[in-house]
Amino acid sequence: MNLDINQIALHQLVKSGDSVLDMVLRDSLLPSNNRVVQEMMVELHRVYSAKNKAYGQFNEDSEFANAFKRCRKGNDDFLSFTRRATAGLRDELIKYPFAESGVLLFCQYRHLATEYLLIAFLNSCNSMRVDEQLDLSITHHLDINHVDIVARVDVTEWETNNESKRYLTFLKGRVGRKVSDFFMDFLAASEGGDTKKQNRDLLQAVDDYCAEANLDKEQKQAYRQQVYSYCNEQQQADECIELKQLSEALPVFNEKNLQQFSTEQGYDIADSFPADRPTLRQLTKFSGSGGGLNINFDALLLEKRIFWDAATDTLTIKGTPPNLRDQLKRCLG
């Protein structure tokens, strides 16, 4: 992966009481050309790029944004900027009952033609290690694969497009814990749009477009599959869905493409917006859970192996998966 680290700093917050977080601040930056440092950032970039993200922007009075601007202009050095930012995060985090110890990472890096500033709060995990003498010991490692307190600034977009509202991305917190709230307060940023709604509106426009074109079931599903393939590729590449680009890649019906249709019908779909994987899955799969049932199947199976009777609300499945069939046989004798 072509990833060039410019500057990277690590600091630590250590919980020493019910509402006390001590800071452990580094006196120097990490060496950007160190192999371990580079491998860590490549993995963090990969993990973050694969996650569903919300988009936002800095508030006008964001001290974090203003401090980074001073750093970019050479009026402050990167290490001092990160040390003060760590103190700011500590002051914000102690307001919440779920405050825990962790490592705060700041990294300014370039991937392809884009420059980024990534800020992540990483937890540590214990694991077992076997040494050269085949003795076991406990070691600590950063839990990068499960990082969920992280934000990234597209510095290139931020500095070149004054109208942009999506140069900042972040992960929303887990249900029941306002994890993202304190991080957004720390950054003094706000969400710049409803990603799920944009994706839902796209799906509705696709279905209505297929209906207006009088596509049969196979044609409609093939069209939905093409939409999903494009959106999935964009999501995997950490790129936004471009409505114009998507429309040009799809078949045209009734002499107007999907973008023209959505504009005529008054859909409030942005020209560019991030992909939301759970929403997009509805293009190719049916799924639902409740009452002890959890059902998930490919849309192509509907009316071939799976049939729904709306009058009786009955789902009939012809040909069960072998492992399910074996369980049923064992259970029912």
Coordinates of C-alpha atoms in Angstrom, one line a residue:
M1 CA 0.0 0.0 0.0
N2 CA 1.3 3.4 -1.0
L3 CA 1.2 5.2 2.4
D4 CA 3.7 7.9 3.3
I5 CA 3.9 9.0 6.9
N6 CA 4.8 12.6 7.5
Q7 CA 4.5 13.0 11.3
I8 CA 3.1 10.6 13.9
A9 CA 2.8 11.0 17.7
L10 CA 1.5 8.8 20.5
H11 CA 0.3 9.8 23.9
Q12 CA -1.5 7.9 26.7
L13 CA -4.4 8.5 29.1
V14 CA -4.3 6.3 32.2
K15 CA -7.3 6.0 34.5
S16 CA -6.2 6.2 38.1
G17 CA -9.6 6.9 39.8
D18 CA -13.3 7.1 39.2
S19 CA -13.0 10.4 37.4
V20 CA -9.2 10.8 37.1
L21 CA -7.3 10.4 33.8
D22 CA -3.5 11.0 34.0
M23 CA -1.6 11.9 30.9
V24 CA 1.6 10.3 29.7
L25 CA 3.0 12.5 27.0
R26 CA 5.9 11.6 24.6
D27 CA 8.7 14.1 24.3
S28 CA 9.4 13.3 20.7
L29 CA 7.6 12.0 17.5
L30 CA 7.7 8.4 16.5
P31 CA 10.2 7.7 13.7
S32 CA 8.0 7.7 10.5
N33 CA 10.4 5.4 8.6
N34 CA 10.3 2.7 11.3
R35 CA 9.0 -0.6 9.9
V36 CA 6.7 -1.3 12.9
V37 CA 5.3 2.2 12.7
Q38 CA 4.6 1.9 9.0
E39 CA 3.0 -1.5 9.4
M40 CA 0.8 -0.2 12.2
M41 CA -0.4 2.8 10.1
V42 CA -1.1 0.6 7.0
E43 CA -3.2 -1.7 9.1
L44 CA -5.1 1.2 10.8
H45 CA -5.7 2.9 7.4
R46 CA -7.0 -0.4 6.0
V47 CA -9.3 -1.1 9.0
Y48 CA -10.7 2.4 9.1
S49 CA -11.3 2.6 5.3
A50 CA -13.3 -0.6 5.4
K51 CA -15.7 0.7 8.1
N52 CA -19.0 2.6 7.6
K53 CA -18.3 6.2 8.4
A54 CA -20.3 9.4 9.1
Y55 CA -19.2 12.7 7.5
G56 CA -18.9 16.0 9.2
Q57 CA -17.2 19.4 9.4
F58 CA -15.4 21.6 12.0
N59 CA -17.4 24.2 13.7
E60 CA -16.2 27.8 13.2
D61 CA -14.9 28.0 16.7
S62 CA -13.1 24.7 16.7
E63 CA -9.9 25.1 18.7
F64 CA -8.7 21.8 17.4
A65 CA -9.1 22.9 13.8
N66 CA -7.5 26.3 14.5
A67 CA -4.6 24.7 16.3
F68 CA -3.9 22.4 13.4
K69 CA -4.1 25.3 11.0
R70 CA -1.4 27.1 13.0
C71 CA 0.6 23.9 12.8
R72 CA 0.2 23.7 9.0
K73 CA 1.3 27.3 8.7
G74 CA 4.5 26.6 10.6
N75 CA 3.5 28.6 13.7
D76 CA 3.5 25.6 15.9
D77 CA 5.2 22.2 15.7
F78 CA 3.2 18.9 15.4
L79 CA 4.3 17.4 18.7
S80 CA 3.2 20.5 20.7
F81 CA -0.1 20.5 18.8
T82 CA -0.7 16.8 19.8
R83 CA 0.2 17.3 23.4
R84 CA -2.3 20.1 23.8
A85 CA -4.9 18.2 21.9
T86 CA -4.4 15.2 24.3
A87 CA -5.0 17.5 27.2
G88 CA -8.2 18.7 25.5
L89 CA -9.4 15.1 25.0
R90 CA -8.7 14.3 28.6
D91 CA -10.8 17.2 29.8
E92 CA -13.7 16.2 27.5
L93 CA -13.5 12.4 28.3
I94 CA -13.6 12.8 32.1
K95 CA -17.1 14.2 31.8
Y96 CA -18.4 10.7 30.8
P97 CA -18.8 7.6 33.1
F98 CA -17.2 5.3 30.5
A99 CA -13.8 7.0 30.5
E100 CA -11.1 4.4 30.2
S101 CA -7.4 4.2 29.7
G102 CA -6.1 4.3 26.1
V103 CA -3.4 5.4 23.6
L104 CA -4.1 8.5 21.6
L105 CA -2.6 8.5 18.1
F106 CA -2.1 11.4 15.8
C107 CA -0.8 10.8 12.3
Q108 CA -0.4 13.1 9.3
Y109 CA 0.1 11.0 6.2
R110 CA -0.5 10.8 2.5
H111 CA -2.2 8.0 0.6
L112 CA -2.2 8.3 -3.2
A113 CA -2.9 12.0 -3.9
T114 CA -4.6 12.8 -0.6
E115 CA -3.2 14.1 2.6
Y116 CA -4.9 13.0 5.9
L117 CA -4.8 13.7 9.6
L118 CA -6.0 10.7 11.5
I119 CA -6.8 10.8 15.2
A120 CA -7.6 7.5 17.0
F121 CA -8.1 6.4 20.6
L122 CA -6.8 2.9 20.8
N123 CA -7.4 0.3 23.5
S124 CA -4.9 -2.3 24.6
C125 CA -5.6 -6.1 24.8
N126 CA -3.8 -8.9 26.5
S127 CA -2.6 -12.0 24.6
M128 CA -0.4 -15.0 25.2
R129 CA 3.2 -15.1 23.7
V130 CA 5.6 -18.1 23.4
D131 CA 9.2 -17.1 23.6
E132 CA 12.3 -18.7 22.2
Q133 CA 12.5 -21.1 25.3
L134 CA 8.9 -22.1 24.7
D135 CA 7.8 -20.3 27.8
L136 CA 4.4 -18.5 27.9
S137 CA 4.0 -14.9 28.9
I138 CA 1.4 -12.2 28.7
T139 CA 1.9 -9.4 26.3
H140 CA -0.1 -6.2 25.4
H141 CA -1.0 -5.1 21.9
L142 CA -3.1 -2.3 20.4
D143 CA -6.5 -3.6 19.4
I144 CA -6.5 -1.9 15.9
N145 CA -9.1 -4.3 14.4
H146 CA -11.8 -3.2 16.8
V147 CA -11.0 0.5 16.9
D148 CA -14.2 2.5 17.1
I149 CA -13.1 5.9 18.5
V150 CA -11.4 7.5 15.5
A151 CA -11.8 10.4 13.1
R152 CA -9.9 11.4 9.9
V153 CA -9.5 14.8 8.2
D154 CA -9.1 14.9 4.5
V155 CA -6.6 17.7 4.7
T156 CA -6.5 18.1 0.9
E157 CA -10.3 18.5 0.6
W158 CA -10.4 20.8 3.7
E159 CA -7.8 23.2 2.4
T160 CA -8.9 23.3 -1.3
N161 CA -12.7 23.2 -1.1
N162 CA -14.3 25.8 1.2
E163 CA -17.8 24.5 0.5
S164 CA -17.1 20.9 1.5
K165 CA -19.1 19.4 4.4
R166 CA -17.5 16.0 4.2
Y167 CA -13.8 16.5 4.7
L168 CA -14.1 15.0 8.2
T169 CA -15.1 11.4 8.7
F170 CA -15.7 9.5 12.0
L171 CA -17.2 6.4 13.4
K172 CA -20.4 6.5 15.3
G173 CA -20.4 5.0 18.8
R174 CA -21.9 1.8 19.9
V175 CA -25.6 1.7 20.8
G176 CA -26.1 2.8 24.4
R177 CA -22.8 4.5 24.7
K178 CA -22.3 8.0 23.3
V179 CA -18.8 7.3 22.4
S180 CA -18.7 9.5 19.3
D181 CA -20.3 12.4 21.2
F182 CA -17.3 13.2 23.3
F183 CA -14.9 12.8 20.3
M184 CA -17.0 15.2 18.2
D185 CA -17.1 17.6 21.1
F186 CA -13.3 17.3 21.5
L187 CA -12.9 18.1 17.8
A188 CA -15.7 20.8 17.9
A189 CA -17.2 19.3 14.8
S190 CA -20.8 18.4 13.7
E191 CA -22.2 15.8 11.3
G192 CA -22.5 17.0 7.7
G193 CA -25.3 14.9 6.4
D194 CA -27.4 11.7 6.9
T195 CA -25.5 9.0 5.2
K196 CA -28.2 6.3 5.7
K197 CA -30.9 8.5 4.4
Q198 CA -28.9 9.2 1.2
N199 CA -28.5 5.5 0.7
R200 CA -32.1 4.8 1.4
D201 CA -33.2 7.5 -1.1
L202 CA -30.9 6.0 -3.7
L203 CA -32.5 2.5 -3.2
Q204 CA -36.0 4.0 -3.5
A205 CA -35.0 5.9 -6.7
V206 CA -33.6 2.6 -8.2
D207 CA -36.8 0.7 -7.4
D208 CA -39.1 3.5 -8.8
Y209 CA -36.9 3.8 -11.9
C210 CA -37.2 0.1 -12.6
A211 CA -40.9 0.3 -12.0
E212 CA -41.3 3.1 -14.5
A213 CA -39.3 1.2 -17.1
N214 CA -41.6 -1.8 -16.6
L215 CA -38.7 -4.2 -16.0
D216 CA -39.5 -7.8 -15.2
K217 CA -38.2 -9.5 -12.0
E218 CA -35.0 -10.8 -13.6
Q219 CA -34.2 -7.4 -15.3
K220 CA -34.9 -5.5 -12.1
Q221 CA -32.7 -7.8 -10.0
A222 CA -29.9 -7.5 -12.6
Y223 CA -30.1 -3.7 -12.5
R224 CA -30.0 -3.7 -8.7
Q225 CA -27.0 -6.0 -8.8
Q226 CA -25.2 -3.5 -11.1
V227 CA -26.0 -0.7 -8.6
Y228 CA -24.7 -2.8 -5.7
S229 CA -21.5 -3.8 -7.5
Y230 CA -20.6 -0.1 -8.2
C231 CA -21.5 1.1 -4.7
N232 CA -19.6 -1.8 -3.1
E233 CA -16.5 -1.1 -5.2
Q234 CA -16.6 2.6 -4.1
Q235 CA -17.0 1.6 -0.4
Q236 CA -14.1 -0.8 -0.6
A237 CA -11.9 1.9 -2.2
D238 CA -13.0 4.3 0.6
E239 CA -14.6 6.5 -2.1
C240 CA -18.0 8.2 -2.2
I241 CA -20.9 7.1 -4.5
E242 CA -20.9 9.5 -7.4
L243 CA -24.5 9.7 -8.8
K244 CA -23.4 10.9 -12.2
Q245 CA -20.7 8.2 -12.5
L246 CA -23.2 5.5 -11.3
S247 CA -25.9 6.6 -13.8
E248 CA -23.4 6.5 -16.7
A249 CA -22.4 3.0 -15.8
L250 CA -26.1 1.7 -15.8
P251 CA -28.5 1.0 -18.7
V252 CA -30.7 3.8 -19.7
F253 CA -34.5 3.4 -20.0
N254 CA -37.1 5.8 -21.5
E255 CA -34.3 8.0 -22.7
K256 CA -33.3 9.2 -19.3
N257 CA -30.7 7.8 -16.9
L258 CA -31.1 7.2 -13.1
Q259 CA -29.7 10.7 -12.2
Q260 CA -32.1 12.4 -14.6
F261 CA -35.0 10.4 -13.3
S262 CA -34.2 11.1 -9.6
T263 CA -33.9 14.8 -10.4
E264 CA -37.3 14.9 -12.2
Q265 CA -39.0 13.0 -9.4
G266 CA -37.6 15.3 -6.7
Y267 CA -35.4 12.9 -4.8
D268 CA -33.1 14.7 -2.5
I269 CA -30.0 12.7 -3.5
A270 CA -26.6 14.5 -3.3
D271 CA -24.3 14.3 -6.3
S272 CA -21.7 12.6 -4.1
F273 CA -22.2 10.7 -0.8
P274 CA -20.6 7.9 1.2
A275 CA -21.8 4.3 0.9
D276 CA -23.6 2.7 3.8
R277 CA -23.0 -1.1 3.6
P278 CA -26.0 -2.3 5.7
T279 CA -28.4 -0.3 3.6
L280 CA -26.8 -1.3 0.3
R281 CA -27.1 -5.0 1.1
Q282 CA -30.8 -4.6 0.6
L283 CA -30.1 -4.4 -3.1
T284 CA -29.1 -8.1 -3.3
K285 CA -30.4 -9.7 -0.1
F286 CA -33.5 -9.9 2.1
S287 CA -33.0 -10.1 5.8
G288 CA -34.9 -9.7 9.0
S289 CA -35.0 -10.8 12.6
G290 CA -37.5 -11.0 15.5
G291 CA -39.5 -13.4 17.5
G292 CA -36.6 -15.9 17.6
L293 CA -36.1 -15.8 13.9
N294 CA -33.1 -14.5 12.0
I295 CA -33.5 -14.9 8.2
N296 CA -31.1 -13.8 5.5
F297 CA -31.2 -14.9 1.8
D298 CA -30.2 -13.8 -1.6
A299 CA -32.8 -11.8 -3.5
L300 CA -32.4 -14.2 -6.5
L301 CA -33.9 -17.0 -4.5
L302 CA -37.3 -15.3 -4.1
E303 CA -40.0 -17.1 -6.1
K304 CA -37.5 -19.8 -7.1
R305 CA -36.7 -21.6 -3.8
I306 CA -38.3 -19.1 -1.4
F307 CA -41.9 -18.1 -1.6
W308 CA -43.9 -15.6 0.4
D309 CA -47.7 -15.8 0.8
A310 CA -48.8 -12.3 1.8
A311 CA -52.3 -13.4 2.8
T312 CA -51.1 -15.8 5.4
D313 CA -47.7 -14.2 6.0
T314 CA -46.0 -17.5 5.4
L315 CA -42.5 -18.1 4.0
T316 CA -41.9 -21.4 2.2
I317 CA -38.4 -22.6 1.7
K318 CA -37.7 -25.4 -0.8
G319 CA -34.3 -27.0 -0.3
T320 CA -32.8 -26.2 3.1
P321 CA -29.0 -25.9 3.6
P322 CA -27.4 -29.3 4.5
N323 CA -26.1 -28.2 7.9
L324 CA -29.6 -27.0 8.9
R325 CA -31.1 -30.1 7.5
D326 CA -28.8 -32.3 9.7
Q327 CA -29.7 -30.3 12.8
L328 CA -33.4 -30.7 12.1
K329 CA -33.0 -34.5 11.6
R330 CA -31.1 -34.9 14.9
C331 CA -33.6 -32.7 16.8
L332 CA -36.7 -34.4 15.4
G333 CA -35.3 -37.9 15.3

